[in-house]
Tab-separated table of C-alpha atoms and ligand atoms in Angstrom:
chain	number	residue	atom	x	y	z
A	276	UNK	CA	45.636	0.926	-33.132
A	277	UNK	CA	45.319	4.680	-32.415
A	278	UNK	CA	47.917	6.450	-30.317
A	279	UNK	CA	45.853	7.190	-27.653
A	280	UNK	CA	44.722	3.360	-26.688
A	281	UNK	CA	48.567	2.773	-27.278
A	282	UNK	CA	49.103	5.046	-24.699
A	283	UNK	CA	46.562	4.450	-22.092
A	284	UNK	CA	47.734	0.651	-22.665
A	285	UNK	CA	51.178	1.072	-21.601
A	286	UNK	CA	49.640	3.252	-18.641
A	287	UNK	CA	47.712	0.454	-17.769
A	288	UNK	CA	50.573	-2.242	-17.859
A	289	UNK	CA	53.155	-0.391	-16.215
A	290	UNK	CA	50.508	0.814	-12.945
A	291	UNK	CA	49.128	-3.022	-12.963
A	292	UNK	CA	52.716	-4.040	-11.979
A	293	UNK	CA	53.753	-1.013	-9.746
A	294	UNK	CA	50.457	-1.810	-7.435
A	295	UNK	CA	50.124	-5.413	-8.138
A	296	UNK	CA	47.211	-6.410	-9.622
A	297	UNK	CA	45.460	-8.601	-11.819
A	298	UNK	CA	42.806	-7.841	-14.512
A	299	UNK	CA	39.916	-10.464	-14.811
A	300	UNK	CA	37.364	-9.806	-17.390
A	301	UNK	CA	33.933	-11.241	-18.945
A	302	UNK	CA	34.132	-12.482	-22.136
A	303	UNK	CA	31.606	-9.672	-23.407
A	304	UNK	CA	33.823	-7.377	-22.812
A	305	UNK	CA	35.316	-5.082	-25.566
A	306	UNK	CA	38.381	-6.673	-27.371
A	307	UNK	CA	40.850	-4.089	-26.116
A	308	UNK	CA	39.878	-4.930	-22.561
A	309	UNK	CA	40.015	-8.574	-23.197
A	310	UNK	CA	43.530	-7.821	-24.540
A	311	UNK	CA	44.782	-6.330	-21.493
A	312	UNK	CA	43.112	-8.928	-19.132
A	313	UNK	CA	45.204	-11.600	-17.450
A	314	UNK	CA	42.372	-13.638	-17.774
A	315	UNK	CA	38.978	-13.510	-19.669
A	316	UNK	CA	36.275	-16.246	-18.697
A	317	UNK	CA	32.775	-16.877	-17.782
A	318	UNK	CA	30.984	-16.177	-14.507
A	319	UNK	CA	32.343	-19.384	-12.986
A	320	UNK	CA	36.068	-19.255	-14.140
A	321	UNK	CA	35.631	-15.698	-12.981
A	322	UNK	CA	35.408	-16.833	-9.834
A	323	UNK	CA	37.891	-19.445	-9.616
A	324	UNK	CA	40.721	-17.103	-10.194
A	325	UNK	CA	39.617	-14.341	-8.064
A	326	UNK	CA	39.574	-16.937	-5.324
A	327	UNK	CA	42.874	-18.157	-6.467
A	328	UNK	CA	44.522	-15.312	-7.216
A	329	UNK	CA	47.927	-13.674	-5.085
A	330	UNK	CA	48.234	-9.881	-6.109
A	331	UNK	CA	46.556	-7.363	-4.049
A	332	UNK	CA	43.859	-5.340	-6.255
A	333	UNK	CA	41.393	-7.244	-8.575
A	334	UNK	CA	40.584	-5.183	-11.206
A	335	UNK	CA	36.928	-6.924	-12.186
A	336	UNK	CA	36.235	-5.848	-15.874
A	337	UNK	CA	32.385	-6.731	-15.785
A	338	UNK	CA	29.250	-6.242	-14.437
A	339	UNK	CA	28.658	-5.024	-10.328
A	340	UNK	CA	27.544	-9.101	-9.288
A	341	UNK	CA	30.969	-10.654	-10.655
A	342	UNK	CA	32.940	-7.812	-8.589
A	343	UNK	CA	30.500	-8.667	-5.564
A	344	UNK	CA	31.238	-12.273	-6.141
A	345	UNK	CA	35.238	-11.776	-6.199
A	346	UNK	CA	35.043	-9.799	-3.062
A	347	UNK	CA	33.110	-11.983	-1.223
A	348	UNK	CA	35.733	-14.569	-1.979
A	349	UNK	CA	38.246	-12.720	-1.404
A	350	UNK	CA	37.423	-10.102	1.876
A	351	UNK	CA	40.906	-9.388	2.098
A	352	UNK	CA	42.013	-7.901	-1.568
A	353	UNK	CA	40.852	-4.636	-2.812
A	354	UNK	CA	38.334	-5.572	-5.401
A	355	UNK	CA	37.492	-2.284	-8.090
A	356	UNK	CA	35.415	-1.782	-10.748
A	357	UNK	CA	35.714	0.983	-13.432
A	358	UNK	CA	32.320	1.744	-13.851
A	359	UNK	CA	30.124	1.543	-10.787
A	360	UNK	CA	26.694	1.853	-13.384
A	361	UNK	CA	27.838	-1.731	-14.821
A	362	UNK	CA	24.977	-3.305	-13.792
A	363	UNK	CA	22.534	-6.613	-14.934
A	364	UNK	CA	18.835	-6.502	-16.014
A	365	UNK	CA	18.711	-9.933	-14.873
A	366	UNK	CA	20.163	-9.911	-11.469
A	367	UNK	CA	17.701	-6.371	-10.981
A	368	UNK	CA	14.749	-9.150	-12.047
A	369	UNK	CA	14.540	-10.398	-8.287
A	370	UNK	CA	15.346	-8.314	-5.115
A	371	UNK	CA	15.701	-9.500	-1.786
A	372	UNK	CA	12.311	-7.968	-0.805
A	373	UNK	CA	10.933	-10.429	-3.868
A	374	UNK	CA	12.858	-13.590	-2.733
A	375	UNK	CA	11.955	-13.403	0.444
A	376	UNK	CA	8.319	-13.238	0.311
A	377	UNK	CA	8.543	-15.945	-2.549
A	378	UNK	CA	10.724	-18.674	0.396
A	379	UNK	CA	7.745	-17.658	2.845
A	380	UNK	CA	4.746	-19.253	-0.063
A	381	UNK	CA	7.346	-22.139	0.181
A	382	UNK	CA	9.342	-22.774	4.044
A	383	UNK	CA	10.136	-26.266	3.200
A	384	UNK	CA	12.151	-25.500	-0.350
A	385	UNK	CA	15.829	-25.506	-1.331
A	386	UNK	CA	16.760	-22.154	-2.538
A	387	UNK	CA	19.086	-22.062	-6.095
A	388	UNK	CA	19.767	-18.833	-7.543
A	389	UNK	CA	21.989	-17.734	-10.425
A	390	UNK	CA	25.171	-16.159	-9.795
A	391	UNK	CA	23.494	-13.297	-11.687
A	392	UNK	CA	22.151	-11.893	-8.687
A	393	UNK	CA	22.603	-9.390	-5.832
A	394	UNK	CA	24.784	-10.233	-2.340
A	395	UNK	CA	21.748	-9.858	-0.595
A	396	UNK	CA	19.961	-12.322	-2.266
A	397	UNK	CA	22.891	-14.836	-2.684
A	398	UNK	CA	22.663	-14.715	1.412
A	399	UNK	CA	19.386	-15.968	1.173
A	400	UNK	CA	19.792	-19.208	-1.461
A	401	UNK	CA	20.804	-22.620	-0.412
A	402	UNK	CA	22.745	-22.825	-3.810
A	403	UNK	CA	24.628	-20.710	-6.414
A	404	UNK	CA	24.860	-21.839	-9.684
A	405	UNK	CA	26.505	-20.536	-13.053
A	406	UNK	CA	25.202	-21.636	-16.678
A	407	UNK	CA	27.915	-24.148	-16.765
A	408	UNK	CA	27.228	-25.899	-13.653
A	409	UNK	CA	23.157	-25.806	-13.198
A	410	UNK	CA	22.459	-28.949	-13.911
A	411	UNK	CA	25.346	-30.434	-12.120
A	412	UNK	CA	23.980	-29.017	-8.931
A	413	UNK	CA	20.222	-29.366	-9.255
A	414	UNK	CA	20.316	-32.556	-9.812
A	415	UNK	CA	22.568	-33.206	-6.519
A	416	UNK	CA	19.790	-32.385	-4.579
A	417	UNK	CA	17.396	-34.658	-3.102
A	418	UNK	CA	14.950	-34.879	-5.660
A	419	UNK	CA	11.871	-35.222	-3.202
A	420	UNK	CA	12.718	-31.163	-2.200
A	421	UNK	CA	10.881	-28.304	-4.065
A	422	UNK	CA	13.982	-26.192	-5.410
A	423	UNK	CA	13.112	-22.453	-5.866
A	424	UNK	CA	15.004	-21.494	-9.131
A	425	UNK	CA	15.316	-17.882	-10.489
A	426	UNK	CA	15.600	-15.373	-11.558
A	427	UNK	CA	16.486	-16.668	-14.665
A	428	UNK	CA	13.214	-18.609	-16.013
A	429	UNK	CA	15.340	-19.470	-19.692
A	430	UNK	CA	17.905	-21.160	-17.807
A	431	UNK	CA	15.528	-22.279	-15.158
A	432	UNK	CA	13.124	-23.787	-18.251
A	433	UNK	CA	16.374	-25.883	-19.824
A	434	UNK	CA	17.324	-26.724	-16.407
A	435	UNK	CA	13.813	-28.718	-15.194
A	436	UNK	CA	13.920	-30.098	-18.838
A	437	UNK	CA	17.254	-31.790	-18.642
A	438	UNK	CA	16.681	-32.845	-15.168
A	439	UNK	CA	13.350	-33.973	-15.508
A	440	UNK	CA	12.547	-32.168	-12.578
A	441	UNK	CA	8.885	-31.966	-11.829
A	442	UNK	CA	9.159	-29.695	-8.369
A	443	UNK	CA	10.798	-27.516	-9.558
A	444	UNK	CA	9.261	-23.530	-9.303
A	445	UNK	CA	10.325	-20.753	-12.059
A	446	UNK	CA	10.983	-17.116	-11.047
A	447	UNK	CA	9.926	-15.108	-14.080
A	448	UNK	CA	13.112	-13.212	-14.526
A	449	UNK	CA	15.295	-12.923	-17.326
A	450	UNK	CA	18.339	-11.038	-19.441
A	451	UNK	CA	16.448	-8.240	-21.938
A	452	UNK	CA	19.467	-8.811	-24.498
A	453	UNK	CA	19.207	-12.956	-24.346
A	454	UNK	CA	15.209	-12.866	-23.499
A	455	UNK	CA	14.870	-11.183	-27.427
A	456	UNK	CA	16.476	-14.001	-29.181
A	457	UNK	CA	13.238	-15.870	-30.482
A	458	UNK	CA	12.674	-19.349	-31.555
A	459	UNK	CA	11.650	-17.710	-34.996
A	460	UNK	CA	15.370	-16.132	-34.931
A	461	UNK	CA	16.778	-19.473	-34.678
A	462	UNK	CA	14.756	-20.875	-37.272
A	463	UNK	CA	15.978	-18.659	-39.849
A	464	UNK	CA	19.420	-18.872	-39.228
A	465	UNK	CA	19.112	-23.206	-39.571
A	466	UNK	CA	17.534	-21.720	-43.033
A	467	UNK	CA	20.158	-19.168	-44.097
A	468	UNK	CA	23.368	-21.758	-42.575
A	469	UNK	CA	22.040	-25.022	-43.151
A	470	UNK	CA	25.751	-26.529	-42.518
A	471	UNK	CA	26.596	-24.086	-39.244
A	472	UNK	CA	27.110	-25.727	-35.240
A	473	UNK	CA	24.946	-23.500	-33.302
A	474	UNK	CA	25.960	-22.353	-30.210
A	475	UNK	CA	23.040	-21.124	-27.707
A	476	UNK	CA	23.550	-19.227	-24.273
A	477	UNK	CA	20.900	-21.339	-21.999
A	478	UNK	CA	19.566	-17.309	-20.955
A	479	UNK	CA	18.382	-16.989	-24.670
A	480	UNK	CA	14.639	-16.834	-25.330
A	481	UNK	CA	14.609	-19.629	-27.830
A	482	UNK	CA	16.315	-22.331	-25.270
A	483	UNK	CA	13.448	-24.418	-24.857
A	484	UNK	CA	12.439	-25.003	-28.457
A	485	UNK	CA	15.984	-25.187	-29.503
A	486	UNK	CA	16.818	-28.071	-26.611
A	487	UNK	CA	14.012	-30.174	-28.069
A	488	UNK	CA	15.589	-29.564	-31.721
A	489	UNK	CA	18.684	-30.254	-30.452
A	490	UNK	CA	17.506	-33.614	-28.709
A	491	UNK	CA	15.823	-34.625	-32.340
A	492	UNK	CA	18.953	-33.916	-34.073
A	493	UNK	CA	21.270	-35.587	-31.202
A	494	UNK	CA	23.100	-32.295	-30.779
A	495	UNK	CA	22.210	-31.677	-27.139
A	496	UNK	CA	25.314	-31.768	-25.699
A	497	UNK	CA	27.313	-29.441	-28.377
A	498	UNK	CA	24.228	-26.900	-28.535
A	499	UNK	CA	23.196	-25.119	-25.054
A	500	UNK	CA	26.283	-23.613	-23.328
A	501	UNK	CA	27.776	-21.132	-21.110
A	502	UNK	CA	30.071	-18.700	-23.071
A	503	UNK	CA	32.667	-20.783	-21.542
A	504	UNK	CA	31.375	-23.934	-23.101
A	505	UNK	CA	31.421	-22.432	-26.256
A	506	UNK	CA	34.855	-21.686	-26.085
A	507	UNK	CA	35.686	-25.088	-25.255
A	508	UNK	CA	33.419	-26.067	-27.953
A	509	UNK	CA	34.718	-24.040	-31.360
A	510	UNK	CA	38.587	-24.582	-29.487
A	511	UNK	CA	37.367	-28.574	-29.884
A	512	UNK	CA	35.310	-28.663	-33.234
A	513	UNK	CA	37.190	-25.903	-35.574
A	514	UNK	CA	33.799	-25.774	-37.879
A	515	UNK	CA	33.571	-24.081	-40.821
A	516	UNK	CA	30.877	-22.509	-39.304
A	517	UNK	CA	29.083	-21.155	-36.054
A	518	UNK	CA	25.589	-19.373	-35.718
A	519	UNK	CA	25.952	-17.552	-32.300
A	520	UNK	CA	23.120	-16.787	-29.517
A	521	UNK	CA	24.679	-14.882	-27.007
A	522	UNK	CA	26.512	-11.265	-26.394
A	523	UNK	CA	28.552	-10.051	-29.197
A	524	UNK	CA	31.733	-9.402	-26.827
A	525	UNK	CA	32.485	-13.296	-27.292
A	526	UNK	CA	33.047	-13.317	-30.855
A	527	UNK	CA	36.470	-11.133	-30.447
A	528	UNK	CA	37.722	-14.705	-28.454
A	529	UNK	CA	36.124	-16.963	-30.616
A	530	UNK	CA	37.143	-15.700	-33.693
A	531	UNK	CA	40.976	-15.864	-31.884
A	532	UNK	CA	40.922	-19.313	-31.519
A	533	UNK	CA	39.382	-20.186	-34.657
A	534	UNK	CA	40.581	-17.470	-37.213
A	535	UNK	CA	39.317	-20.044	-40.052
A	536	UNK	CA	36.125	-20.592	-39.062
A	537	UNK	CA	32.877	-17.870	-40.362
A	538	UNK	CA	31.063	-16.870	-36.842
A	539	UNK	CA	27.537	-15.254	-37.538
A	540	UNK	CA	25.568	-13.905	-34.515
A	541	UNK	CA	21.946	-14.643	-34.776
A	542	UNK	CA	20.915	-11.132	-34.049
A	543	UNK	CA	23.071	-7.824	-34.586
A	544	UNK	CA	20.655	-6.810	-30.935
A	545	UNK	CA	23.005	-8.897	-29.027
A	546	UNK	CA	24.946	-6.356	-27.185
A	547	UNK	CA	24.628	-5.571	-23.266
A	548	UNK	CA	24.892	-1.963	-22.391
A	549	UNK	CA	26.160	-2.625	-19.350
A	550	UNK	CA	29.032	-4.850	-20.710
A	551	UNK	CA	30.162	-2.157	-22.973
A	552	UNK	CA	30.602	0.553	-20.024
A	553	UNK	CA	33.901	-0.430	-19.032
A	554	UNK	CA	36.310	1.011	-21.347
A	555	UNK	CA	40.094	2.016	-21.919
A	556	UNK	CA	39.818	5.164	-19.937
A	557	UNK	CA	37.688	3.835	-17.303
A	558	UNK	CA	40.458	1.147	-16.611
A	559	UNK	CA	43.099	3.833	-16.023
A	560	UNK	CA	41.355	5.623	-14.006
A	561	UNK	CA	40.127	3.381	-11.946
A	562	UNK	CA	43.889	2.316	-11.649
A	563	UNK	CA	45.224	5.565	-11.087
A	564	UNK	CA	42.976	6.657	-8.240
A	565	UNK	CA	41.942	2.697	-7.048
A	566	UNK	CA	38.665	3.135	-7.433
A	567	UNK	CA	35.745	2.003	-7.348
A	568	UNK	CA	36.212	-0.627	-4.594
A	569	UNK	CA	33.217	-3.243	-4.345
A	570	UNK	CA	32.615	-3.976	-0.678
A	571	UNK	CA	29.903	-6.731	1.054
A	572	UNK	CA	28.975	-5.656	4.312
A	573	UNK	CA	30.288	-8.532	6.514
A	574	UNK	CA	27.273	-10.082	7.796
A	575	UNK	CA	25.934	-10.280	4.042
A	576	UNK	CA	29.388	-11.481	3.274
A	577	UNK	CA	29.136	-14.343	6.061
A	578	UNK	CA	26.021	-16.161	4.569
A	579	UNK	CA	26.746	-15.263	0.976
A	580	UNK	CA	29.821	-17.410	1.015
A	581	UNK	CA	27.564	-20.103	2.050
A	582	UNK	CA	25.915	-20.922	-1.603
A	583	UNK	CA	29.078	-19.677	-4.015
A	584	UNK	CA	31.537	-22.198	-2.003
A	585	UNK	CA	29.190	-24.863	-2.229
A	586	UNK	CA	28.957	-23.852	-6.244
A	587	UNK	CA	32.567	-23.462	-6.674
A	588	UNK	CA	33.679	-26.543	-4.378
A	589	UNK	CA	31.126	-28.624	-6.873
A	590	UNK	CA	32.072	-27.271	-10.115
B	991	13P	P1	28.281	-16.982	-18.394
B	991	13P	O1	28.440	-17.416	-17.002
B	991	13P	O2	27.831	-18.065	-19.323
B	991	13P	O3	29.509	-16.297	-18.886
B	991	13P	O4	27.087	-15.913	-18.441
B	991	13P	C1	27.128	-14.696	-17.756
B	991	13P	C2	26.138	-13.734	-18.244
B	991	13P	O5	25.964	-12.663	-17.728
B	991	13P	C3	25.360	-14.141	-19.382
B	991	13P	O6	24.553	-13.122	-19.788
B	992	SF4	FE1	23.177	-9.291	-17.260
B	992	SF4	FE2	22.216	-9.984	-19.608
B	992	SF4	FE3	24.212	-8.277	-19.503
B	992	SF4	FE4	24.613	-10.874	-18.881
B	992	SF4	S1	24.072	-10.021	-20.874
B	992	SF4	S2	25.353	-9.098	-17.754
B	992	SF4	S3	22.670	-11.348	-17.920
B	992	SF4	S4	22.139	-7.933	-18.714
């Protein structure tokens, strides 16, 4: 390691003591950030620790929803973000203007959106929901209500298949890094690593054709899963092999738990910009001068609580 990240490591440690506060960051995040995290998870663990955590300052090394998300949980800590640009093509896919004229076509339906989303429109849904916990909470309700889903339409699209979910309406959102990974993409991989696990983020383009390959082939539980999942997946199976659909910033943990094991990413594409702007530098100064705090206005706060406690409580 240079001298310089040496250096602006130490920086970091010593100021996250002297103010008392705890790193949480995404697992796309660059190694070196992952290395100086307390604790690197998926949207849902993300959550769980803000809401569980006892220093002062979160320091949210992600994109602008997850440090919404921790400070809704958590009004009274300082939540800050190192780059206030860190955004999410995905949660920009369906505004609050959009969601609310879509809830007037349809008064009577229950509202589930993806954590990937503003505060404004978490305030409107009935239901948040992660990748890894979907499923789990469409199917807990009453299967004779018309459930809104968005703005993901990948994850939406694997999560009426699973459930068998006929009333079930699509908004047609998605990631532009996971939207490009094609079912042609996966297809040659199978070709070029007959004997690889695959390991598909349920955002990814492909998810639809790969869940029915995965049904013929009886993988469907080992095949679509949060980054989280996959984790827990490589941490349980220690393959020889992995073929990866999802952001490149997971293979620095992956490849950590499973030094052995050959980790190929379907597509060298698989990077989000957004991700990638919190850096070294950006982490000191946003410790040095505590900024940039993430703030909900309280009444968006008040109702947005509403659907991520009902996702965390179930989860
Ligand atoms: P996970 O919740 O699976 O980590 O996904 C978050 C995300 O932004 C995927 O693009
Ligand atoms: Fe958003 Fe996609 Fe980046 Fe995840 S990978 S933060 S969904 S733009």
């Amino acid at each position: 390691m240079d001298m310089e990240k040496e250096t602006m490591i130490k920086k970091i440690e010593k100021l996250k003591q002297e103010k008392d506060v705890v790193i949480l960051a995404h697992n796309y995040q660059l190694p070196e950030i992952q290395d100086i995290a307390d604790y690197v998870g998926d949207s849902l663990g993300l959550s769980q620790k803000a809401r569980n955590c006892k220093e002062k300052i979160i320091l949210f090394c992600g994109v602008h929803f997850m440090a919404e998300t921790a400070s809704i949980l958590c009004p009274d800590k300082k939540v800050l973000i190192p780059d206030l640009d860190a955004g999410c093509s995905l949660s920009d896919s369906l505004t609050l203007a959009q969601l609310k004229e879509w809830k007037k076509r349809y008064p009577e339906a229950v509202v589930v959106t993806y954590v990937n989303t503003s505060a404004e429109v978490k305030a409107e849904s009935d239901y948040c929901v992660t990748s890894s916990n979907a499923v789990k909470i469409v199917n807990s309700i009453d299967k004779d209500k018309m459930v809104l889903f968005g703005p993901d339409m990948f994850l939406g699209s694997y999560v009426s298949r699973v459930t068998g979910r006929k009333n079930l309406r699509l908004w047609a959102g998605e990631c532009h890094v996971h939207a490009a990974v094609k079912p042609e993409d996966i297809e040659k991989a199978r070709r070029e690593h007959p004997d690889a696990k695959f390991l598909i983020h349920p955002e990814c383009g492909c998810v639809t054709s790969c869940l029915i390959d995965a049904y013929d082939k009886g993988e469907k539980d080992s095949i679509i899963l949060s980054t989280e999942g996959m984790i827990k997946e490589v941490e349980k199976s220690k393959e020889k092999e992995y073929v990866v659909a999802t952001e490149k910033g997971i293979l620095h943990r992956l490849s950590k738990i499973s030094p052995q094991s050959q980790f190929h990413l379907v597509s060298e594409e698989l990077e989000c910009k957004y991700m990638k702007m919190i850096t070294l530098d950006k982490v000191l100064h946003s410790l040095e001068n505590e900024v940039f705090e993430v703030k909900v206005q309280k009444e968006i706060r008040e109702r947005a609580i509403i659907p991520i406690q009902r996702m965390v409580e179930m989860s």
